[in-house]
XYZ file of N, CA, C and O in Angstrom:
748
model
N 152.343 106.797 110.158
C 151.100 107.211 110.380
C 150.593 107.149 111.923
O 150.805 106.099 112.500
N 150.181 108.096 112.336
C 149.543 108.104 113.865
C 148.282 107.479 113.918
O 147.375 107.587 113.001
N 147.796 106.944 115.037
C 146.437 106.734 115.333
C 145.793 107.807 115.840
O 146.319 108.501 116.808
N 144.766 108.280 115.128
C 143.737 109.293 115.437
C 142.649 108.712 115.829
O 141.777 108.051 114.883
N 141.940 109.347 117.126
C 140.612 108.969 117.517
C 139.780 110.159 117.403
O 140.098 111.321 117.838
N 138.637 110.060 116.509
C 137.735 111.381 116.340
C 136.853 111.414 117.658
O 136.209 110.435 118.010
N 136.883 112.618 118.114
C 136.232 112.722 119.414
C 135.573 114.021 119.350
O 135.741 114.902 118.442
N 134.555 114.442 120.372
C 134.412 115.924 120.825
C 135.171 116.221 121.898
O 135.006 115.556 123.132
N 135.773 117.296 122.006
C 136.535 117.779 123.016
C 135.894 118.703 123.566
O 135.552 119.652 122.826
N 135.877 118.759 125.005
C 135.329 120.164 125.755
C 136.326 120.614 126.352
O 137.240 119.910 126.911
N 136.528 122.053 126.523
C 137.450 122.611 127.141
C 136.631 124.117 127.824
O 135.514 124.154 127.520
N 137.490 124.484 128.673
C 136.643 125.792 129.400
C 137.890 126.846 129.223
O 138.976 126.802 129.445
N 137.124 128.280 129.373
C 138.066 129.248 129.489
C 138.503 129.659 130.895
O 137.787 128.966 131.807
N 139.180 130.641 131.306
C 139.388 131.049 132.694
C 138.162 131.410 133.468
O 138.028 131.102 134.575
N 137.102 131.752 132.725
C 135.731 132.149 133.389
C 134.652 130.905 133.472
O 133.784 131.081 134.088
N 135.418 129.908 132.949
C 134.462 128.532 133.003
C 133.480 128.312 131.878
O 132.797 127.349 131.943
N 133.765 129.254 130.973
C 132.766 129.070 129.682
C 133.269 127.891 128.905
O 134.464 127.709 128.498
N 132.298 126.880 128.491
C 132.682 125.660 127.980
C 132.532 125.815 126.321
O 131.829 126.514 125.731
N 133.608 125.306 125.744
C 133.797 125.229 124.262
C 133.568 123.589 123.945
O 134.318 122.837 124.389
N 132.858 123.440 122.869
C 132.732 121.947 122.454
C 133.142 122.087 120.860
O 132.646 122.883 120.143
N 134.197 121.130 120.620
C 134.666 121.095 119.209
C 135.032 119.538 119.012
O 135.642 118.895 119.729
N 134.762 119.281 117.642
C 135.072 117.959 117.002
C 136.608 117.935 116.894
O 137.091 118.931 116.180
N 137.428 117.065 117.354
C 138.786 117.118 116.983
C 139.318 115.577 117.087
O 138.734 114.669 117.711
N 140.387 115.421 116.357
C 140.939 114.015 116.254
C 142.157 114.210 117.106
O 142.927 115.065 116.898
N 142.079 113.454 118.093
C 143.050 113.274 119.216
C 144.185 112.329 118.709
O 143.802 111.219 118.110
N 145.547 112.514 118.833
C 146.529 111.721 118.239
C 147.156 110.815 119.450
O 147.648 111.470 120.261
N 147.209 109.624 119.391
C 147.690 108.783 120.213
C 149.530 108.910 120.342
O 150.012 109.072 119.288
N 149.958 109.079 121.429
C 151.359 109.085 121.582
C 151.726 108.701 122.861
O 151.251 109.126 123.956
N 152.795 107.884 122.938
C 153.010 107.277 124.143
C 152.060 106.580 124.951
O 151.087 105.815 124.575
N 151.895 107.318 126.078
C 150.859 106.838 127.060
C 149.831 107.933 127.219
O 149.149 107.962 128.254
N 149.692 108.636 126.180
C 148.688 109.843 126.487
C 147.898 110.146 125.049
O 148.172 109.269 123.994
N 147.453 111.555 124.940
C 147.052 111.803 123.689
C 147.511 113.136 123.577
O 147.665 113.965 124.239
N 147.589 113.504 122.075
C 147.993 114.875 121.781
C 146.852 115.671 121.094
O 146.153 114.968 120.433
N 146.620 116.860 121.705
C 145.556 117.679 121.112
C 146.199 118.920 120.208
O 147.167 119.568 120.716
N 146.154 118.813 118.884
C 146.702 119.748 118.216
C 145.763 120.618 117.485
O 145.619 120.416 116.077
N 145.057 121.721 117.991
C 144.281 122.641 117.333
C 145.003 123.640 116.371
O 146.157 124.007 116.763
N 144.369 124.039 115.388
C 144.932 124.964 114.459
C 144.970 126.273 115.170
O 144.019 126.823 115.991
N 145.819 127.401 114.779
C 145.715 128.680 115.165
C 144.703 129.486 114.211
O 144.985 129.276 112.917
N 144.097 130.259 114.607
C 143.546 130.744 115.808
C 142.413 129.527 116.305
O 141.669 129.097 115.323
N 142.238 129.313 117.450
C 141.076 128.481 117.856
C 140.704 128.612 119.448
O 141.550 128.907 120.197
N 139.547 128.482 119.728
C 139.010 128.739 121.030
C 139.635 127.538 121.987
O 139.921 127.666 123.117
N 139.644 126.328 121.339
C 140.297 124.956 122.021
C 141.936 125.592 122.468
O 142.253 125.135 123.605
N 142.584 125.976 121.532
C 143.871 126.522 121.793
C 143.957 127.333 122.994
O 144.713 127.359 123.863
N 143.153 128.436 122.872
C 142.969 129.632 123.784
C 142.783 128.882 125.425
O 143.275 129.188 126.471
N 141.763 128.006 125.302
C 141.134 127.518 126.311
C 142.246 126.513 127.093
O 142.451 126.563 128.271
N 142.822 125.594 126.323
C 143.884 124.813 127.020
C 145.022 125.584 127.524
O 145.789 124.991 128.366
N 145.301 126.720 126.993
C 146.414 127.631 127.546
C 145.856 128.234 128.945
O 146.693 128.275 129.995
N 144.610 128.643 128.911
C 144.201 129.143 130.215
C 143.923 128.193 131.276
O 144.132 128.376 132.391
N 143.338 127.029 130.980
C 142.954 125.893 131.787
C 143.594 124.545 131.273
O 142.799 124.129 130.139
N 144.456 124.089 131.694
C 145.170 122.865 130.914
C 144.482 121.645 131.213
O 145.214 120.683 131.400
N 143.186 121.546 130.993
C 142.386 120.260 131.074
C 141.646 120.237 129.839
O 141.003 121.366 129.277
N 140.981 119.032 129.320
C 140.285 118.753 128.286
C 139.319 117.302 128.587
O 140.033 116.762 129.414
N 138.267 117.304 128.164
C 137.640 116.064 128.200
C 137.629 115.645 126.776
O 136.868 116.300 125.932
N 138.107 114.312 126.502
C 137.755 113.704 125.290
C 136.381 112.874 125.322
O 136.391 112.081 126.223
N 135.341 113.247 124.435
C 134.062 112.595 124.831
C 133.968 111.705 123.624
O 133.998 112.070 122.328
N 133.744 110.515 123.849
C 133.622 109.352 122.909
C 132.051 109.266 122.744
O 131.556 108.767 123.717
N 131.541 109.688 121.439
C 129.918 109.483 121.305
C 129.906 109.117 120.000
O 130.748 109.227 119.090
N 128.812 108.337 119.850
C 128.414 107.865 118.345
C 127.022 108.580 117.855
O 126.566 108.314 116.813
N 126.842 109.870 118.689
C 125.630 110.627 118.121
C 126.410 111.760 117.097
O 127.050 112.630 117.569
N 126.110 111.363 115.897
C 126.956 112.070 114.764
C 126.163 113.613 114.547
O 126.948 114.284 114.065
N 125.156 113.939 115.166
C 124.601 115.183 115.249
C 125.506 116.224 115.972
O 125.544 117.374 115.535
N 126.406 115.573 116.935
C 127.244 116.528 117.753
C 128.337 116.981 116.914
O 128.594 118.045 116.825
N 128.996 116.087 116.136
C 130.157 116.353 115.171
C 129.428 117.323 114.092
O 130.135 118.339 113.804
N 128.404 116.976 113.543
C 127.718 117.809 112.583
C 127.253 119.032 113.225
O 127.480 120.238 112.522
N 126.604 119.167 114.267
C 126.258 120.439 114.940
C 127.368 121.411 115.093
O 127.033 122.516 114.983
N 128.511 121.068 115.740
C 129.671 121.644 116.006
C 130.109 122.469 114.757
O 130.686 123.583 114.997
N 130.044 121.923 113.823
C 130.481 122.570 112.306
C 129.361 123.296 111.668
O 129.819 124.012 110.752
N 128.226 123.424 112.379
C 127.117 124.148 111.681
C 126.619 125.169 112.674
O 125.079 125.430 112.368
N 127.150 125.521 113.628
C 126.726 126.349 114.580
C 125.694 125.946 115.641
O 124.996 126.656 116.221
N 125.718 124.567 115.816
C 124.794 123.993 116.689
C 125.677 123.618 117.932
O 125.964 122.242 117.898
N 125.955 124.242 118.972
C 126.989 124.018 119.851
C 126.141 123.601 121.356
O 126.910 123.693 122.224
N 124.842 123.935 121.336
C 124.495 123.661 122.615
C 123.927 122.238 122.962
O 122.934 121.803 122.596
N 124.774 121.608 123.492
C 124.611 120.134 123.928
C 124.676 119.808 125.358
O 125.348 120.574 126.190
N 123.780 119.072 125.864
C 123.723 118.940 127.360
C 125.099 118.438 127.979
O 125.852 117.603 127.331
N 125.463 118.981 129.143
C 126.831 118.753 129.524
C 126.489 118.151 131.270
O 125.567 118.233 131.726
N 127.582 117.402 131.684
C 127.322 116.899 132.966
C 129.035 117.166 133.374
O 129.911 116.986 133.067
N 128.894 117.708 134.940
C 129.950 117.844 135.491
C 130.937 116.546 135.781
O 130.211 115.591 135.963
N 132.053 116.747 135.537
C 133.127 115.654 135.785
C 133.822 115.942 137.322
O 134.427 116.925 137.452
N 133.724 114.792 138.161
C 134.274 114.885 139.502
C 135.841 115.154 139.365
O 136.484 114.665 138.627
N 136.325 116.267 140.212
C 137.670 116.595 140.142
C 138.416 117.057 138.741
O 139.485 116.911 138.520
N 137.401 117.615 138.046
C 137.942 118.230 136.749
C 137.115 119.553 136.627
O 135.871 119.617 136.739
N 137.978 120.594 136.054
C 137.233 121.921 135.860
C 136.441 121.725 134.496
O 135.531 122.799 134.277
N 136.421 120.748 133.593
C 135.927 120.770 132.406
C 134.718 119.641 132.400
O 135.025 118.522 132.862
N 133.529 120.021 131.981
C 132.463 119.072 131.973
C 132.447 117.986 130.609
O 133.230 118.393 129.826
N 131.774 117.040 130.770
C 131.600 116.138 129.615
C 130.438 116.256 129.061
O 129.318 116.904 129.683
N 130.072 115.808 127.692
C 128.867 115.608 127.207
C 128.080 114.735 127.833
O 128.645 113.503 128.084
N 126.771 114.891 128.018
C 125.927 114.221 128.397
C 125.571 112.837 127.455
O 125.624 111.633 128.055
N 125.824 112.969 126.214
C 125.760 111.993 125.189
C 127.030 111.224 124.920
O 126.963 110.254 124.256
N 127.838 111.426 125.855
C 129.302 110.537 125.763
C 129.082 109.103 126.162
O 128.505 108.965 127.359
N 129.289 108.219 125.520
C 129.269 106.735 125.846
C 130.464 106.616 126.878
O 130.139 105.673 127.863
N 131.429 107.251 126.770
C 132.630 107.200 127.612
C 133.442 108.628 127.526
O 133.058 109.310 126.526
N 134.386 108.698 128.263
C 135.140 110.076 128.244
C 136.243 109.788 128.962
O 136.544 108.888 129.842
N 137.397 110.525 128.570
C 138.981 110.472 129.189
C 139.013 111.997 129.665
O 139.039 112.897 128.929
N 139.483 112.119 130.783
C 139.820 113.427 131.469
C 141.461 113.606 131.113
O 142.111 112.730 131.453
N 141.723 114.649 130.337
C 143.065 114.811 129.845
C 143.766 116.012 130.488
O 142.945 117.016 130.414
N 145.006 115.821 130.897
C 145.693 117.121 131.616
C 146.768 117.268 130.702
O 147.665 116.465 130.403
N 147.066 118.534 130.417
C 148.151 119.021 129.474
C 149.453 119.004 130.562
O 149.479 119.283 131.405
N 150.576 118.120 129.888
C 151.653 117.895 130.496
C 152.749 118.797 130.010
O 153.670 119.203 130.372
N 152.773 118.957 128.589
C 153.649 119.597 127.804
C 153.063 120.335 126.688
O 152.057 119.857 126.172
N 153.800 121.223 126.103
C 153.280 121.996 124.771
C 154.358 122.023 123.976
O 155.508 122.648 124.150
N 154.320 121.612 122.487
C 155.265 121.981 121.670
C 154.583 123.056 120.814
O 153.593 122.783 120.078
N 155.442 124.271 120.918
C 154.596 125.521 120.190
C 154.978 125.304 118.633
O 155.927 124.669 118.065
N 154.157 125.803 117.884
C 154.274 125.840 116.624
C 153.231 126.957 115.900
O 152.207 127.181 116.539
N 153.620 127.687 114.889
C 152.944 128.868 114.467
C 151.549 128.407 113.879
O 150.656 129.321 113.876
N 151.456 127.228 113.398
C 150.179 126.798 112.943
C 149.492 125.850 113.496
O 148.342 126.368 113.931
N 149.997 124.921 114.418
C 149.368 123.971 114.964
C 150.098 123.495 116.254
O 150.801 122.585 116.086
N 149.949 124.162 117.415
C 150.800 123.731 118.409
C 150.389 122.159 118.955
O 149.002 122.045 118.879
N 151.130 121.473 119.800
C 150.827 120.226 120.165
C 150.734 120.118 121.552
O 151.833 120.282 122.161
N 149.710 119.829 122.145
C 149.420 119.698 123.488
C 149.420 118.315 124.003
O 148.486 117.483 123.673
N 150.410 117.869 124.704
C 150.520 116.374 124.920
C 149.917 116.424 126.338
O 150.142 117.044 127.376
N 148.917 115.533 126.547
C 148.048 115.173 127.569
C 148.143 113.707 128.163
O 148.231 112.817 127.370
N 148.296 113.665 129.690
C 148.020 112.500 130.095
C 146.631 112.146 130.516
O 146.053 113.003 130.830
N 146.194 110.913 130.350
C 144.942 110.760 131.087
C 144.902 110.530 132.564
O 145.572 109.625 133.230
N 144.029 111.263 132.956
C 143.936 111.347 134.607
C 142.605 110.691 135.186
O 142.563 110.439 136.263
N 141.683 110.488 134.474
C 140.489 109.573 134.878
C 139.721 109.237 133.565
O 139.822 109.844 132.374
N 138.888 108.233 133.473
C 138.291 107.678 132.467
C 136.951 107.072 133.091
O 136.961 106.640 134.140
N 135.790 107.269 132.356
C 134.618 106.425 132.849
C 133.817 106.227 131.640
O 133.822 106.697 130.512
N 133.106 105.144 131.899
C 132.030 104.591 130.882
C 130.586 104.911 131.311
O 130.325 104.678 132.508
N 129.720 105.465 130.438
C 128.243 105.963 130.855
C 127.211 105.071 130.048
O 126.267 104.978 130.626
N 127.626 104.493 128.940
C 126.630 103.742 128.338
C 127.308 102.663 127.237
O 128.349 102.967 126.876
N 126.518 101.917 127.092
C 127.147 100.746 126.131
C 127.360 101.185 124.593
O 126.545 101.846 124.320
N 128.463 100.713 123.913
C 128.456 100.969 122.523
C 127.865 99.730 121.909
O 128.026 98.618 122.005
N 126.843 100.367 120.916
C 126.004 99.055 120.480
C 126.386 99.056 118.913
O 125.512 98.201 118.186
N 127.313 99.637 118.598
C 127.613 99.278 117.223
C 127.599 100.466 116.356
O 127.238 101.459 116.683
N 128.190 100.295 115.179
C 128.437 101.258 114.179
C 127.646 100.887 113.163
O 127.132 99.862 112.649
N 127.291 101.898 112.171
C 126.629 101.705 110.727
C 127.287 102.715 109.803
O 128.341 103.425 110.165
N 127.261 102.100 108.711
C 128.080 103.012 107.578
C 127.674 104.446 107.544
O 128.519 105.371 107.230
N 126.491 104.738 107.927
C 126.101 106.208 107.839
C 126.749 106.993 108.749
O 126.963 108.032 108.609
N 126.818 106.481 109.995
C 127.642 107.292 110.992
C 129.013 107.531 110.445
O 129.482 108.710 110.654
N 129.810 106.555 109.884
C 131.002 106.698 109.395
C 131.082 107.807 108.236
O 131.896 108.597 108.219
N 130.077 107.745 107.616
C 129.913 108.673 106.209
C 129.767 110.213 106.669
O 130.163 111.072 106.221
N 128.883 110.312 107.974
C 128.682 111.553 108.513
C 129.930 112.089 109.023
O 130.303 113.206 108.793
N 130.689 111.201 109.543
C 131.789 111.781 110.321
C 132.880 112.059 109.186
O 133.488 113.146 109.214
N 132.990 111.485 107.979
C 133.779 111.743 106.910
C 133.319 113.163 106.175
O 134.287 114.038 105.873
N 131.948 113.270 106.232
C 131.514 114.533 105.479
C 131.753 115.846 106.713
O 132.169 116.870 105.971
N 131.715 115.562 107.859
C 132.238 116.436 108.896
C 133.506 116.884 108.593
O 133.974 118.184 108.663
N 134.450 115.912 108.441
C 135.887 116.135 108.229
C 136.093 116.967 107.044
O 136.828 118.049 106.931
N 135.285 116.671 105.774
C 135.081 117.590 104.630
C 134.920 119.039 104.824
O 135.384 119.856 104.240
N 133.514 119.136 105.545
C 133.003 120.556 105.824
C 134.207 121.377 106.449
O 134.233 122.384 106.208
N 134.943 120.645 107.383
C 135.849 121.397 108.152
C 136.933 121.833 107.359
O 137.580 122.745 107.744
N 137.198 121.112 106.032
C 138.362 121.734 105.161
C 137.835 122.084 103.871
O 138.528 122.255 103.019
N 136.484 122.594 103.902
C 136.093 123.071 102.711
C 136.913 124.122 101.994
O 136.887 124.416 100.845
N 137.480 125.210 102.912
C 138.252 126.187 102.352
C 139.444 125.723 101.735
O 140.270 126.503 101.059
N 139.786 124.432 102.061
C 141.149 124.007 101.390
C 141.114 122.843 100.262
O 142.045 122.655 99.703
N 139.773 122.466 100.109
C 139.758 121.392 99.002
C 139.148 122.030 97.868
O 138.141 122.755 97.791
N 139.416 121.361 96.609
C 138.825 121.567 95.372
C 137.411 121.058 95.228
O 137.079 120.128 95.952
N 136.390 121.940 94.769
C 135.081 121.640 94.676
C 134.965 120.075 94.026
O 133.999 119.258 94.550
N 135.679 119.785 93.050
C 135.493 118.538 92.468
C 135.801 117.315 93.458
O 135.120 116.410 93.403
N 136.736 117.448 94.281
C 137.116 116.376 95.181
C 135.944 116.256 96.241
O 135.483 115.296 96.584
N 135.547 117.554 96.757
C 134.423 117.610 97.741
C 132.983 116.842 97.062
O 132.411 115.920 97.616
N 132.698 117.047 95.812
C 131.647 116.605 95.176
C 131.793 114.997 95.123
O 130.713 114.173 95.153
N 132.928 114.657 94.527
C 133.257 113.072 94.387
C 133.281 112.362 95.672
O 132.413 111.422 95.685
N 133.651 113.098 97.067
C 133.465 112.411 98.216
C 132.070 112.189 98.545
O 131.592 111.399 99.163
N 131.508 113.269 98.497
C 129.862 113.218 98.774
C 129.080 112.173 98.029
O 128.280 111.618 98.517
N 129.506 112.134 96.645
C 128.713 111.143 95.917
C 128.940 109.634 96.460
O 128.004 108.931 96.767
N 130.039 109.385 96.925
C 130.448 108.096 97.494
C 129.661 107.880 98.782
O 129.091 106.920 99.280
N 130.008 108.972 99.765
C 129.316 109.051 101.096
C 127.898 108.819 101.101
O 127.395 108.212 102.110
N 127.128 109.320 100.110
C 125.669 109.550 100.078
C 125.070 108.280 99.971
O 124.123 107.902 100.497
N 125.922 107.241 99.391
C 125.320 105.951 99.270
C 125.200 105.363 100.655
O 124.051 104.581 100.798
N 126.122 105.409 101.749
C 125.819 104.694 102.924
C 124.728 105.325 103.505
O 124.036 104.807 104.399
N 124.707 106.751 103.321
C 123.369 107.438 104.010
C 122.164 106.918 103.448
O 121.304 106.462 104.182
N 121.956 106.777 102.165
C 120.644 106.195 101.671
C 120.655 104.728 101.995
O 119.416 104.460 102.137
N 121.332 104.044 102.216
C 121.462 102.768 102.589
C 121.305 102.291 104.215
O 120.574 101.459 104.636
N 121.747 103.141 104.970
C 122.000 102.755 106.348
C 121.608 103.874 107.498
O 121.496 103.601 108.596
N 121.310 104.968 106.993
C 120.980 106.084 107.915
C 119.886 105.794 108.740
O 118.675 105.581 108.107
N 119.832 106.202 109.981
C 118.682 106.622 110.940
C 118.337 107.990 110.996
O 118.925 108.748 110.169
N 117.347 108.188 111.586
C 117.000 109.657 111.625
C 117.980 110.494 112.103
O 118.285 111.840 111.427
N 118.715 110.235 113.148
C 119.822 111.168 113.656
C 120.888 111.305 112.436
O 121.416 112.446 112.459
N 121.292 110.200 112.014
C 122.250 110.302 110.766
C 121.926 111.230 109.713
O 122.464 112.140 109.202
N 120.469 111.112 109.412
C 119.825 111.902 108.422
C 120.018 113.407 108.514
O 120.255 114.157 107.696
N 119.593 113.768 109.668
C 119.719 115.103 110.259
C 121.074 115.681 110.236
O 121.276 116.706 109.677
N 121.868 114.775 110.857
C 123.474 115.325 110.831
C 123.759 115.587 109.255
O 124.648 116.537 109.051
N 123.527 114.518 108.564
C 123.925 114.835 107.144
C 123.397 116.032 106.384
O 124.019 116.982 105.649
N 122.136 116.215 106.738
C 121.453 117.391 106.118
C 121.932 118.788 106.624
O 122.212 119.734 105.820
N 122.276 118.673 107.913
C 123.022 120.066 108.498
C 124.203 120.226 107.915
O 124.705 121.421 107.313
N 125.085 119.168 107.507
C 126.454 119.522 106.682
C 126.266 119.803 105.404
O 127.111 120.544 104.762
N 125.246 119.097 104.819
C 124.978 119.408 103.441
C 124.757 120.925 103.263
O 125.026 121.569 102.255
N 123.825 121.339 104.077
C 123.488 122.726 104.044
C 124.738 123.603 104.086
O 124.707 124.559 103.371
N 125.545 123.496 105.050
C 126.944 124.144 105.005
C 127.771 124.046 103.696
O 128.295 124.878 103.080
N 127.798 122.780 103.037
C 128.461 122.671 101.699
C 127.641 123.425 100.732
O 128.400 123.988 99.825
N 126.570 123.377 100.571
C 125.648 124.212 99.601
C 125.870 125.744 99.737
O 126.143 126.518 98.863
N 125.958 126.123 101.289
C 126.204 127.613 101.343
C 127.729 127.889 100.904
O 128.052 129.194 100.403
N 128.672 127.014 101.238
C 130.004 127.208 100.797
C 129.906 127.468 99.253
O 130.714 128.323 98.725
N 129.464 126.488 98.655
C 129.382 126.471 96.987
C 128.792 127.710 96.484
O 129.177 128.073 95.444
N 127.716 128.382 97.364
C 127.175 129.437 96.870
C 127.993 130.761 97.169
O 127.588 131.990 96.970
N 129.127 130.518 97.877
C 129.962 131.535 98.292
C 129.638 132.257 99.622
O 130.006 133.203 100.015
N 128.653 131.454 100.351
C 128.483 131.945 101.713
C 129.215 131.481 102.897
O 130.053 130.752 102.943
């Protein structure tokens, strides 16, 4: 099994338009692999501009927001990089595409780290943050998972929300649950 780090990846297209997406990047050798599914804006952007920023954040609203149509998050320019980072990033890594392994479903962009910086301290995790992240992953796969599995996972994850969530985690959870309910209703 590979080590996967859940991040928010920022990329830009040839015109400089920013795209923000939650992605698990895969550790490989001395770099990271970005493996977006086809079709995707991240894939198109990496082809046009072979740089990405892996944003390490504990703001679960960004993960949830990206999956529920809320993609307007403040950005900050990164020195010597065409791609900005999230203002809410605790730290970030600038990734440059070194090679691409083509695949009909999920090409793999191997990236080397060309710069890293820390912006704020990591003050710890709570179970609600982890639960929101897991729900975000479920939401991204609703079209592939049986309803019973989704319902069972939500029942378990909701315990952490009830016991440990702050206002931000509750908001992120609510956004994702709206998406689950819309999917269940056929929307």
